Amino acid sequence: MAHKILVVEDELDMNRQLCEFLANAGYETNGAHDGGKAIDLFHSYAPDLILLDVQLPVLMGTAVCRKIREVSGVPIIMLTAQTELDQVIAGLEAGADDYIKKPFDPSELLARIKARLRPIQFATDAGELKIGPLVIDVAGHEVRRDGERISLTPLEFSLLQTLAEKPKQVFSREMLLEKVWGYQYKADTRLVNVHVQRLRSKIEDDPEHPKIVVTERGVGYKAGQF
């Protein structure tokens, strides 16, 4: 069955064009023109991925993202104008997985969508991985601490698992973009920084002084040594 994509864009022509373009690329689509309708369709349509504009009537894109993240880890790609970089960061902090600036190359948009929908393949065959107090159930796609489940988005889980698989390796931001986000070209490393911060807020005792996901200054990130 075709993956379902919810297109949330208030410009009617752009919304229609995106839906038609994605339908021609083999996806099932549905469109919403404001934030309120986006929330309604998220629940009724159950999309596999959401393209979410930042500037929306009724409810801003960041607010929509935050509400969806309360109940779902569905991949979300923000659509943003060139001048809205501050709102891009706000969208990532609200839980978006990625963003793309308008006007965008259609082939780049398809690449981003495919990357977010493609299951990430890992080298390990281990049933469980550990970083300090965390137990990562690879097959069950679950993280536990002291027996309690920690709710992570699929992207956050992949980021943590990538670091846990090679605990002695320092991953540059570019390496993480390629491994976790699926980028094969130069991209904004702020994606990595924001998602590491979000991950730390969920798994660290003190996110300001992290011990599980640590920074190697000037290089990137690695799993903490316990």
C-alpha positions as CSV (number, residue, x, y, z in Angstrom):
1,M,0.0,0.0,0.0
2,A,1.1,3.5,-0.7
3,H,2.4,5.7,2.1
4,K,-0.1,8.4,3.1
5,I,1.2,12.0,3.3
6,L,-0.7,14.9,4.9
7,V,0.1,18.2,3.2
8,V,-0.5,21.2,5.5
9,E,-0.1,24.4,3.4
10,D,-2.4,27.4,3.5
11,E,-1.7,28.5,-0.1
12,L,-4.4,26.6,-2.0
13,D,-2.5,26.4,-5.3
14,M,0.7,25.2,-3.6
15,N,-1.3,22.6,-1.5
16,R,-3.0,21.3,-4.7
17,Q,0.3,21.2,-6.6
18,L,2.1,19.3,-3.8
19,C,-0.7,16.8,-3.5
20,E,-0.7,16.2,-7.3
21,F,3.1,16.0,-7.4
22,L,3.3,13.4,-4.6
23,A,0.4,11.4,-6.0
24,N,2.2,11.2,-9.3
25,A,5.3,10.0,-7.3
26,G,3.2,7.1,-5.9
27,Y,2.0,8.5,-2.6
28,E,-1.6,8.8,-1.3
29,T,-2.2,12.4,-0.2
30,N,-4.6,14.6,1.7
31,G,-4.5,18.4,2.2
32,A,-5.2,20.8,5.0
33,H,-5.2,24.6,4.7
34,D,-5.0,25.6,8.4
35,G,-3.7,24.3,11.7
36,G,-7.0,23.3,13.1
37,K,-7.9,21.2,10.1
38,A,-4.4,19.6,10.2
39,I,-5.0,18.3,13.7
40,D,-8.4,16.9,12.7
41,L,-7.0,15.2,9.6
42,F,-4.0,13.8,11.5
43,H,-6.5,11.9,13.7
44,S,-8.9,10.8,11.0
45,Y,-6.5,10.2,8.1
46,A,-3.6,8.7,10.1
47,P,-0.8,9.8,7.7
48,D,2.6,8.1,7.5
49,L,4.3,11.5,7.1
50,I,3.3,15.2,7.4
51,L,4.6,18.1,5.3
52,L,3.8,21.1,7.6
53,D,4.1,24.7,6.7
54,V,5.3,27.1,9.4
55,Q,2.9,29.9,8.7
56,L,-0.7,28.8,9.1
57,P,-4.0,30.3,10.0
58,V,-6.0,29.1,13.1
59,L,-3.0,27.3,14.6
60,M,0.7,27.9,13.7
61,G,2.8,25.0,12.4
62,T,4.9,24.9,15.5
63,A,1.8,24.5,17.7
64,V,0.5,21.8,15.3
65,C,3.8,20.0,15.6
66,R,3.8,20.2,19.4
67,K,0.2,18.8,19.6
68,I,1.0,15.9,17.3
69,R,4.2,15.1,19.2
70,E,2.1,14.6,22.4
71,V,0.6,11.5,20.9
72,S,2.7,10.4,17.9
73,G,6.2,10.1,16.5
74,V,5.0,10.3,12.9
75,P,7.7,11.9,10.7
76,I,7.2,15.7,10.2
77,I,9.0,17.8,7.6
78,M,8.5,21.6,8.1
79,L,8.0,23.8,5.0
80,T,9.5,27.2,5.5
81,A,10.3,30.4,3.7
82,Q,13.9,31.6,3.4
83,T,13.4,34.3,6.0
84,E,11.9,32.1,8.7
85,L,15.0,30.5,10.2
86,D,14.1,31.4,13.8
87,Q,10.8,29.6,13.3
88,V,12.6,26.6,11.7
89,I,14.5,26.2,15.0
90,A,11.3,26.6,16.9
91,G,9.7,23.9,14.7
92,L,12.6,21.5,15.3
93,E,12.4,22.1,19.0
94,A,8.7,21.4,18.9
95,G,9.5,18.0,17.4
96,A,9.8,18.3,13.6
97,D,12.3,15.8,12.1
98,D,13.5,17.9,9.2
99,Y,12.8,21.1,7.2
100,I,13.0,22.3,3.7
101,K,13.1,25.9,2.5
102,K,10.7,27.2,-0.1
103,P,11.1,27.4,-3.1
104,F,12.5,23.9,-3.1
105,D,13.7,21.4,-5.7
106,P,11.0,18.7,-6.1
107,S,13.7,16.0,-6.3
108,E,15.1,17.2,-3.0
109,L,11.7,17.1,-1.4
110,L,11.2,13.5,-2.6
111,A,14.6,12.6,-1.3
112,R,13.8,14.0,2.1
113,I,10.4,12.2,2.2
114,K,12.0,8.8,1.2
115,A,14.7,9.2,3.8
116,R,12.1,9.8,6.6
117,L,9.9,6.8,5.4
118,R,12.8,4.4,4.9
119,P,13.6,2.0,7.8
120,I,17.1,2.6,9.0
121,Q,19.4,-0.4,8.7
122,F,21.9,-1.0,11.5
123,A,24.9,-3.2,11.7
124,T,24.2,-4.8,15.0
125,D,22.4,-8.0,15.5
126,A,22.2,-7.4,19.3
127,G,18.8,-7.8,20.9
128,E,19.8,-5.0,23.4
129,L,22.3,-2.2,23.7
130,K,23.2,-0.3,26.8
131,I,24.4,3.2,27.5
132,G,24.8,3.8,31.2
133,P,21.4,3.4,32.8
134,L,19.6,3.0,29.5
135,V,18.6,-0.3,27.9
136,I,17.8,-0.1,24.2
137,D,15.6,-2.9,22.9
138,V,16.6,-2.9,19.3
139,A,13.9,-5.4,18.0
140,G,11.2,-3.8,20.1
141,H,12.3,-0.3,19.2
142,E,12.0,0.7,22.9
143,V,14.2,2.5,25.4
144,R,13.9,1.8,29.2
145,R,15.5,3.3,32.2
146,D,15.1,1.5,35.6
147,G,12.4,-0.5,33.9
148,E,10.4,2.5,32.8
149,R,9.8,3.1,29.1
150,I,11.1,6.4,27.6
151,S,9.0,7.7,24.8
152,L,11.2,8.7,21.8
153,T,10.3,9.5,18.2
154,P,11.7,7.1,15.6
155,L,14.3,9.6,14.7
156,E,15.4,10.1,18.3
157,F,15.6,6.4,18.7
158,S,17.8,6.0,15.6
159,L,20.0,8.8,16.8
160,L,20.5,7.1,20.2
161,Q,21.0,3.7,18.6
162,T,23.6,5.0,16.2
163,L,25.7,6.3,19.1
164,A,25.1,3.2,21.2
165,E,26.3,0.8,18.5
166,K,29.8,2.3,18.4
167,P,30.3,3.6,22.0
168,K,34.0,4.6,21.4
169,Q,33.4,6.4,18.2
170,V,32.9,10.2,17.9
171,F,30.3,11.0,15.3
172,S,30.6,14.3,13.5
173,R,27.4,16.1,12.8
174,E,27.8,15.4,9.1
175,M,28.2,11.7,9.8
176,L,25.0,11.7,11.9
177,L,23.2,13.6,9.1
178,E,24.1,10.9,6.7
179,K,23.5,7.9,9.0
180,V,20.3,9.1,10.8
181,W,18.7,11.6,8.4
182,G,19.9,9.9,5.2
183,Y,21.5,13.0,3.7
184,Q,23.9,12.5,0.8
185,Y,24.7,16.2,0.4
186,K,25.6,19.2,2.5
187,A,22.9,20.1,5.0
188,D,22.2,22.2,8.0
189,T,24.0,20.7,11.0
190,R,21.6,22.6,13.4
191,L,19.3,19.6,12.7
192,V,21.7,17.5,14.7
193,N,22.2,20.0,17.5
194,V,18.5,20.5,18.2
195,H,17.7,16.8,18.1
196,V,20.5,16.0,20.5
197,Q,19.1,18.6,22.9
198,R,15.7,17.1,22.6
199,L,17.1,13.6,23.1
200,R,19.0,14.7,26.2
201,S,15.9,16.3,27.7
202,K,14.3,12.9,27.7
203,I,17.2,10.6,28.7
204,E,19.5,12.6,30.9
205,D,19.2,13.3,34.7
206,D,20.7,16.8,34.0
207,P,20.4,17.7,30.3
208,E,22.7,20.7,31.0
209,H,25.5,18.3,32.1
210,P,24.9,15.2,30.0
211,K,26.5,11.9,30.7
212,I,24.8,9.6,28.2
213,V,25.2,11.6,25.0
214,V,28.3,13.7,25.4
215,T,29.8,16.4,23.2
216,E,33.3,16.1,21.9
217,R,34.0,19.8,21.5
218,G,34.9,20.8,17.9
219,V,34.1,17.3,16.6
220,G,30.6,16.0,17.4
221,Y,28.9,13.6,19.7
222,K,29.5,10.2,21.3
223,A,28.0,7.8,23.8
224,G,29.2,8.4,27.4
225,Q,31.6,6.0,29.0
226,F,30.3,4.4,32.2
